[in-house]
Amino acid sequence: MAKLFIFDTTLRDGEQSPGCSMNLQEKLEVARQLERMKVDVIEAGFAIASPGDFQSVKAIAETVKDCTVASLSRALTQDIDRSWEALKKAVSPRIHTFIATSDIHMQYKLKMTKDEVLERARSMVAYAKKLCSDVEFSAEDASRSNPEFLYRIFETVIDAGATVINIPDTVGYTTPEEFFALIKGVRENVPNSDKAIISVHCHNDLGMAVANTLAAARAGATQLECTINGIGERAGNAALEEVIMAIKTRPQMYNLDYRLDTTQIHRSSRLVSSITGVSVQPNKAVVGANAFAHESGIHQHGVLAEKSTYEIMTPESIGLSQNLMVLGKHSGRHAFEDRLNTLGYHLTKEELDAAFDKFKVLADKKKVVQDADIEVLLEQKAVEIPETYKLDRFVINTGNTITATASVRLIKQNGETKVIEEVSTGDGPIDAAFKAIEKIAGISFTLEDYSLRSVTEGQDAQGEAYVKIRRDTQLYTGKGVSTDVFEASVLSYMNAINKMIYEEKLEEQV
Ligand code: KIV
Ligand code: ZN
């Protein structure tokens, strides 16, 4: 059995996708979860892209101990230096450098000849190797590159010290048969290919990213690059959960030995969706809400008689519990802690105290507290940021024959504590409340997106509200959870504003 390496690029390629930007705390929280799930490599970002990216790569490199941490760099000395600066304290750092190799990219984007690209790739891998023993080289747009040129460039960079050669399908153009042949071609025609790990990185423009990745694994690629929930540039990247569950469910097909803990998949998917505010489609393979739901009578009957009739993998294998024990306001601390442990959360005493207090407040409002409620409760804790504005109270007056009016009172904590109240009318109750908050904050920004979804079913279900606000080029996501949807909305708006204030302060300090 060959050893498989799962390279997660949620924090780099995933974060590049529209509306998926994350702040430092959020990236750290995702990185901790990826470490818990035991991915082999975390691509933490593109260090030279911005001071914020640099800080996140550095913080992740200094926090994560059990995974290799990589930073992307163009094939330029300044990019590589910046990556190394961010990575150098990591237990296992990797510099990832890339240059495009297709005729179309070399001619129109790089305006470089083949020989110039070859020499740049060689010299930059050699340069990176002097700083870091682990160097990955990617031939951008490899699937549309001349295979003979790819063989030459890979042979050259391996000689220069590359430990991993990555073959991206940058524009999601290839097909499983074609990609299989390309990977096989690289293995057979690059004389020193056995000295490096062969990696693939597929985009999903034609919906074939996972199929192409798996075809490459069959052809001998042993590092697979992917993202949680398949987020990424344009149509996204190969979804980690789909790739690994295919390998787990069909071991005879792939014959690969991996260390990833699949029972952390559900939690990872939830976390990324909750942080980015990008929901997972219900029928999405593996992590969609319906992935394990059997609706039709025939299927239900079959599953009741024998699960394997219609279930090729178990919900437990991705960390979804089949919990029959109900938690409510009479549940004690022990039962709560027990439930957390089963869900894979292991909290310190202080964290447990805080979570239990929140659970009690929720259990007072909701008859039954479900696992999804607990997950949301813990996610709130995970990415807490300083609350410049805290909600004190709000009153909303609305109806179909009156203009909606909201009065909101916030507590401003910025050195001194101040109570500020504003009233506003609006185009509906949420708009009125948001406008009152804007008056209090006195900062100009635009609301880009607002959505509301329920955490669980039932009339007393908690609502999760998401907003995205933009100030100049920066997008901030806010989230609020409550059994009252108006309160959830108000909290989400304030969360986004608090993040904006916090991050702008951080930027000033850099
Ligand atoms: O899609 C791509 O080609 C990339 C590379 C930089 C690896 O993301
Ligand atoms: Zn990519």
XYZ file of C-alpha atoms and ligand atoms in Angstrom:
519
model
C 0.000 0.000 0.000
C 1.381 3.409 -0.939
C 1.190 6.187 1.617
C -1.303 8.898 0.732
C -0.773 12.544 1.683
C -3.785 14.811 1.972
C -2.843 18.418 1.239
C -5.539 20.827 2.351
C -5.686 24.218 0.672
C -8.933 25.518 2.219
C -7.006 28.397 3.767
C -5.313 29.388 0.515
C -7.189 28.349 -2.654
C -10.438 27.989 -0.692
C -10.087 31.382 0.874
C -9.520 32.874 -2.596
C -13.099 32.055 -3.584
C -15.629 34.871 -3.613
C -17.175 35.503 -0.200
C -14.942 32.993 1.612
C -12.429 35.339 3.205
C -11.546 34.627 6.827
C -9.808 36.638 9.499
C -6.791 35.536 11.532
C -8.767 33.915 14.364
C -11.004 32.103 11.930
C -8.063 30.777 9.933
C -6.397 29.601 13.118
C -9.556 27.821 14.174
C -9.810 26.070 10.790
C -6.116 25.145 10.967
C -6.601 23.600 14.431
C -9.508 21.589 13.094
C -7.471 20.416 10.074
C -4.757 19.309 12.482
C -7.352 17.475 14.578
C -8.560 15.766 11.392
C -4.943 14.816 10.656
C -4.499 16.191 7.167
C -0.849 15.831 6.183
C -0.249 19.327 4.822
C -2.031 22.612 5.524
C -1.498 25.299 2.915
C -1.933 28.245 5.243
C -1.923 31.046 2.679
C 0.039 33.126 0.198
C 2.387 35.002 2.519
C 3.303 37.838 0.153
C -0.302 38.583 -0.848
C -0.972 40.982 2.056
C 0.198 41.717 5.610
C -2.911 39.853 6.827
C -1.992 36.754 4.814
C 1.551 36.897 6.155
C 0.317 37.107 9.753
C -2.021 34.162 9.283
C 0.628 31.929 7.726
C 3.001 32.845 10.543
C 0.438 32.236 13.278
C -0.587 28.881 11.788
C 3.053 27.858 11.296
C 3.719 28.615 14.964
C 0.582 26.891 16.243
C 0.232 23.677 14.251
C 2.578 20.892 15.348
C 1.269 17.741 13.726
C 1.021 18.745 10.043
C 3.374 20.226 7.489
C 2.524 23.910 6.957
C 2.999 25.362 3.464
C 2.932 28.863 2.031
C 2.430 29.620 -1.639
C 4.952 31.745 -3.533
C 5.298 32.735 -7.164
C 8.655 31.743 -8.620
C 10.195 34.983 -7.388
C 12.809 35.469 -4.686
C 10.723 38.076 -2.817
C 7.754 35.671 -2.610
C 9.929 32.812 -1.424
C 11.656 35.003 1.171
C 8.290 36.174 2.497
C 6.995 32.598 2.703
C 10.092 31.516 4.563
C 9.863 34.455 6.950
C 6.336 33.336 7.853
C 7.126 29.620 7.967
C 10.509 29.377 9.581
C 9.269 28.533 13.088
C 7.038 25.694 11.911
C 7.810 22.156 13.065
C 7.542 21.008 9.459
C 7.614 23.929 6.983
C 7.187 23.664 3.220
C 7.778 26.333 0.591
C 5.385 25.919 -2.317
C 6.453 27.714 -5.468
C 4.764 27.773 -8.871
C 5.053 29.028 -12.416
C 2.745 28.500 -15.389
C 3.848 26.006 -18.025
C 1.117 26.079 -20.690
C 1.809 27.891 -23.974
C -1.203 30.112 -23.419
C -0.023 31.256 -19.960
C 3.638 31.568 -20.931
C 2.809 33.664 -24.002
C 0.048 35.925 -22.714
C 0.486 36.082 -18.969
C 4.183 35.585 -18.281
C 5.490 36.761 -21.657
C 8.362 34.340 -21.211
C 9.839 31.659 -23.446
C 9.886 27.984 -22.478
C 13.588 28.152 -21.712
C 13.129 31.188 -19.502
C 10.333 29.444 -17.568
C 12.446 26.315 -17.204
C 15.397 28.288 -15.890
C 13.200 30.337 -13.523
C 11.644 27.173 -12.110
C 15.068 25.592 -11.584
C 16.662 28.608 -9.979
C 13.696 29.356 -7.686
C 13.444 25.766 -6.460
C 17.195 25.822 -5.797
C 16.783 29.160 -3.991
C 13.899 27.847 -1.855
C 15.837 24.667 -1.100
C 18.598 26.682 0.555
C 16.004 27.989 3.017
C 13.793 24.962 3.519
C 14.377 21.248 2.949
C 10.793 20.629 1.829
C 9.969 22.368 -1.462
C 6.898 21.817 -3.613
C 6.894 22.906 -7.231
C 3.631 23.410 -9.159
C 3.395 23.676 -12.928
C 0.387 25.965 -13.173
C -2.072 24.996 -15.942
C -0.258 21.666 -16.270
C -3.262 19.929 -17.809
C -3.084 22.314 -20.799
C 0.717 22.185 -21.023
C 2.804 20.250 -23.503
C 3.564 16.939 -21.720
C 7.129 16.822 -23.084
C 7.793 20.253 -21.600
C 6.269 19.144 -18.285
C 8.580 16.123 -18.169
C 11.600 18.386 -18.721
C 10.599 20.924 -16.121
C 9.771 18.277 -13.495
C 13.083 16.480 -14.062
C 14.889 19.808 -13.699
C 13.147 20.898 -10.476
C 13.600 17.486 -8.848
C 17.324 17.754 -9.599
C 17.223 21.225 -8.050
C 15.743 19.821 -4.828
C 11.929 19.703 -5.194
C 10.456 17.104 -2.859
C 6.950 17.329 -4.344
C 5.930 17.965 -7.950
C 2.363 19.161 -8.290
C 0.296 18.806 -11.451
C -2.647 21.234 -11.308
C -5.697 21.217 -13.518
C -5.871 24.950 -12.917
C -8.904 25.663 -15.074
C -10.822 22.426 -14.466
C -10.429 21.388 -18.115
C -9.201 17.822 -17.992
C -11.151 14.549 -17.871
C -10.448 11.454 -15.745
C -9.057 9.403 -18.676
C -6.849 12.215 -19.932
C -5.576 13.094 -16.447
C -4.812 9.448 -15.666
C -2.665 9.315 -18.826
C -0.886 12.546 -17.905
C 0.065 11.340 -14.416
C 1.166 7.988 -15.778
C 3.197 9.854 -18.408
C 4.942 11.912 -15.714
C 5.773 8.792 -13.714
C 7.158 6.985 -16.732
C 8.931 9.807 -18.537
C 10.490 11.834 -15.742
C 13.610 9.767 -15.019
C 13.922 10.937 -11.394
C 10.157 10.927 -10.627
C 10.699 8.332 -7.895
C 12.670 10.960 -5.937
C 9.632 13.189 -5.424
C 6.042 12.847 -4.369
C 3.631 13.245 -7.280
C 0.765 15.552 -6.385
C -2.395 16.733 -8.136
C -4.582 19.789 -7.647
C -7.897 19.837 -9.522
C -10.463 22.561 -10.052
C -14.124 21.854 -10.572
C -15.148 23.980 -13.563
C -16.705 20.999 -15.342
C -17.714 19.245 -12.129
C -14.945 16.655 -12.478
C -12.432 17.761 -9.822
C -13.010 14.764 -7.548
C -13.171 12.265 -10.439
C -9.959 13.676 -11.905
C -8.224 13.590 -8.515
C -9.209 9.963 -8.000
C -8.109 9.024 -11.527
C -4.741 10.589 -10.715
C -4.538 8.543 -7.515
C -5.087 5.409 -9.591
C -2.264 6.515 -11.873
C 0.164 6.884 -8.981
C -0.289 10.379 -7.523
C 0.168 10.114 -3.767
C -0.474 13.697 -2.697
C -4.007 14.926 -3.352
C -4.783 18.606 -2.938
C -8.287 19.517 -1.896
C -10.468 21.805 0.204
C -13.225 21.359 2.767
C -16.658 21.525 1.101
C -14.816 21.944 -2.218
C -14.547 25.726 -1.821
C -12.015 27.442 -4.071
C -11.488 29.686 -7.084
C -14.535 29.841 -9.408
C -16.332 26.463 -9.203
C -13.974 25.357 -6.433
C -11.434 22.618 -5.829
C -11.743 18.878 -5.310
C -13.739 18.362 -2.104
C -11.594 16.721 0.565
C -14.489 14.826 2.107
C -15.492 13.280 -1.224
C -11.959 12.301 -2.189
C -11.146 10.632 1.125
C -14.493 8.899 1.522
C -14.155 7.417 -1.972
C -10.723 6.093 -1.009
C -12.063 4.732 2.274
C -15.223 3.218 0.811
C -13.467 1.614 -2.199
C -10.121 0.436 -0.763
C -9.597 -2.180 -3.470
C -9.753 0.529 -6.145
C -7.170 2.823 -4.596
C -5.079 0.724 -2.229
C -3.777 3.735 -0.340
C -2.792 4.077 3.276
C -3.871 7.372 4.862
C -3.840 8.806 8.357
C -6.767 11.225 8.067
C -9.463 10.805 10.717
C -12.689 10.767 8.709
C -14.817 11.133 11.844
C -13.754 14.788 11.893
C -15.222 15.470 8.438
C -18.660 16.621 9.549
C -17.216 19.004 12.128
C -14.715 20.423 9.613
C -17.435 20.964 7.037
C -19.688 22.699 9.563
C -16.881 24.901 10.800
C -15.875 26.115 7.337
C -19.471 26.717 6.336
C -20.207 28.539 9.559
C -17.126 30.760 9.351
C -17.518 31.679 5.694
C -21.314 31.863 5.736
C -21.325 29.724 2.580
C -23.808 26.915 3.068
C -23.420 23.395 1.825
C -26.050 22.339 -0.722
C -28.413 19.759 0.850
C -27.659 17.083 -1.737
C -23.878 17.545 -1.596
C -22.061 14.207 -1.409
C -20.865 13.162 2.064
C -21.596 16.391 3.979
C -24.933 17.618 2.578
C -27.889 17.555 4.985
C -29.524 14.838 2.881
C -26.412 12.719 2.352
C -27.630 10.118 4.837
C -31.380 10.806 4.717
C -33.595 8.103 3.261
C -36.880 9.572 2.111
C -38.628 7.024 -0.085
C -40.568 4.183 1.507
C -38.660 1.525 -0.405
C -35.325 2.900 0.760
C -36.485 3.339 4.350
C -37.765 -0.185 4.408
C -34.474 -1.499 3.039
C -32.349 0.466 5.507
C -34.469 -0.644 8.441
C -34.062 -4.273 7.385
C -30.326 -3.989 6.669
C -28.391 -0.708 6.521
C -26.057 -1.807 3.743
C -28.979 -2.067 1.291
C -28.836 1.651 0.620
C -25.928 2.905 2.751
C -22.416 2.561 1.353
C -20.816 4.421 4.256
C -22.038 5.051 7.769
C -22.944 8.484 9.144
C -20.634 7.688 12.072
C -17.671 7.362 9.693
C -17.838 11.112 9.001
C -18.597 11.960 12.629
C -22.362 12.283 12.417
C -23.810 10.812 15.558
C -26.979 8.732 15.565
C -27.832 10.188 18.914
C -31.003 9.053 20.585
C -30.278 10.666 23.942
C -32.090 13.947 24.332
C -30.611 16.913 26.175
C -32.896 19.475 27.765
C -33.043 21.873 30.664
C -32.967 19.060 33.202
C -29.796 17.554 31.785
C -26.836 17.797 34.069
C -23.292 18.819 33.445
C -22.157 15.234 33.216
C -24.593 14.342 30.425
C -23.617 17.535 28.609
C -19.911 16.775 28.859
C -20.517 13.223 27.778
C -22.366 14.433 24.677
C -19.528 16.832 23.855
C -16.990 14.038 24.075
C -19.050 11.836 21.776
C -19.207 14.720 19.303
C -15.408 14.952 19.428
C -15.092 18.099 21.575
C -12.695 17.952 24.486
C -12.855 21.176 26.469
C -10.840 22.532 29.353
C -12.685 23.028 32.657
C -13.137 26.780 32.009
C -14.367 26.195 28.467
C -16.754 23.551 29.712
C -18.122 25.891 32.394
C -18.771 28.605 29.814
C -20.336 26.168 27.337
C -22.549 24.644 30.015
C -23.834 28.098 31.025
C -24.735 28.819 27.395
C -26.352 25.406 27.098
C -28.565 26.137 30.123
C -29.687 29.457 28.638
C -30.525 27.710 25.375
C -32.262 24.789 27.083
C -34.551 27.292 28.783
C -35.713 28.505 25.380
C -35.710 25.169 23.523
C -37.390 21.990 24.659
C -34.833 19.700 23.089
C -31.212 20.629 22.488
C -29.914 18.682 19.514
C -26.354 17.921 18.476
C -26.447 20.638 15.810
C -27.406 23.172 18.501
C -24.401 22.136 20.566
C -22.099 22.413 17.568
C -23.317 25.952 16.889
C -22.889 26.845 20.525
C -19.264 25.732 20.459
C -18.531 27.396 17.137
C -19.578 30.710 18.697
C -16.903 30.237 21.319
C -14.284 29.190 18.800
C -13.899 32.469 16.984
C -14.724 35.095 19.544
C -13.414 38.593 18.845
C -13.487 41.675 21.080
C -16.980 43.137 21.169
C -16.664 46.866 20.668
C -20.455 46.929 20.484
C -22.578 44.649 22.634
C -26.323 44.305 22.294
C -28.243 45.653 25.256
C -31.790 45.549 23.893
C -33.900 46.150 20.823
C -37.552 46.778 20.040
C -38.991 46.276 16.582
C -42.390 47.413 15.427
C -43.576 45.993 12.162
C -46.619 44.933 10.187
C -47.965 44.865 6.657
C -49.755 48.208 7.019
C -47.095 50.230 8.869
C -43.531 51.318 8.234
C -41.150 49.106 10.193
C -39.389 50.894 13.033
C -36.537 49.625 15.179
C -35.012 51.009 18.318
C -31.646 49.490 19.214
C -29.559 50.092 22.310
C -25.914 49.036 22.251
C -23.143 49.192 24.807
C -19.923 50.559 23.366
C -16.791 49.335 25.076
C -13.775 51.157 23.820
C -11.711 52.019 26.852
C -14.750 53.649 28.460
C -18.260 52.192 28.459
C -21.079 54.113 26.777
C -24.729 53.231 26.185
C -26.028 54.443 22.822
C -29.573 54.164 21.503
C -30.875 54.971 18.028
C -34.190 54.632 16.245
C -34.695 54.078 12.543
C -37.390 53.200 10.058
C -36.619 50.793 7.261
C -37.803 48.693 4.411
C -38.913 45.889 6.721
C -37.909 45.026 10.294
C -34.381 43.786 9.583
C -33.552 46.806 7.455
C -34.853 49.123 10.194
C -32.731 47.371 12.852
C -29.626 47.389 10.641
C -30.071 51.107 9.946
C -30.363 51.870 13.662
C -27.115 49.953 14.280
C -25.401 51.811 11.423
C -26.405 55.128 13.002
C -24.805 54.043 16.270
C -21.602 52.760 14.673
C -21.281 55.826 12.413
C -19.049 53.953 9.954
C -19.797 53.728 6.250
C -19.975 50.300 4.614
C -22.331 48.414 2.330
C -24.393 45.343 3.105
C -23.501 42.744 0.466
C -25.414 39.729 1.655
C -27.853 38.613 4.305
C -29.187 35.111 4.819
C -30.998 33.150 7.459
C -31.129 29.414 7.968
C -32.343 27.180 10.719
C -29.919 25.052 12.716
C -32.394 22.244 13.370
C -36.029 21.511 12.566
C -39.031 22.410 14.694
C -40.824 25.552 15.765
C -38.327 26.383 18.489
C -35.354 25.879 16.164
C -32.459 28.299 16.402
C -31.964 30.638 13.461
C -28.472 31.298 12.150
C -28.155 34.665 10.417
C -25.218 35.591 8.195
C -24.309 38.976 6.822
C -21.481 40.148 4.618
C -20.525 43.802 4.733
C -18.001 45.537 2.529
C -15.779 48.465 3.356
C -13.589 49.448 0.400
C -12.208 46.142 -0.877
C -12.536 44.267 2.399
C -15.403 41.887 3.078
C -16.433 40.978 6.635
C -18.725 38.086 7.533
C -20.900 38.220 10.623
C -22.905 35.482 12.246
C -25.626 35.495 14.894
C -27.560 32.649 16.446
C -30.763 32.807 18.453
C -34.152 31.181 18.764
C -35.469 34.634 17.737
C -34.626 35.382 14.096
C -34.653 39.155 14.634
C -32.137 38.798 17.426
C -30.007 36.445 15.291
C -30.015 39.075 12.525
C -29.100 41.948 14.838
C -26.292 39.862 16.375
C -24.922 38.903 12.953
C -24.765 42.550 11.876
C -23.010 43.557 15.061
C -20.615 40.636 14.750
C -19.585 41.827 11.259
C -19.137 45.407 12.474
C -17.109 44.278 15.491
C -14.891 42.202 13.198
C -14.404 45.151 10.889
C -13.357 47.407 13.779
C -11.058 44.727 15.205
C -9.368 43.905 11.915
C -8.885 47.532 10.959
C -7.146 48.045 14.300
C -4.910 45.053 13.599
C -4.074 46.368 10.113
C -3.038 49.684 11.662
C -0.663 47.841 13.985
C 1.066 45.918 11.161
O -4.879 26.052 -9.487
C -3.648 26.188 -9.462
O -2.936 26.012 -10.447
C -3.055 26.593 -8.207
C -1.571 26.515 -8.112
C -0.985 27.754 -7.609
C -1.169 25.299 -7.346
O -3.757 26.907 -7.262
Zn -5.830 26.143 -7.547
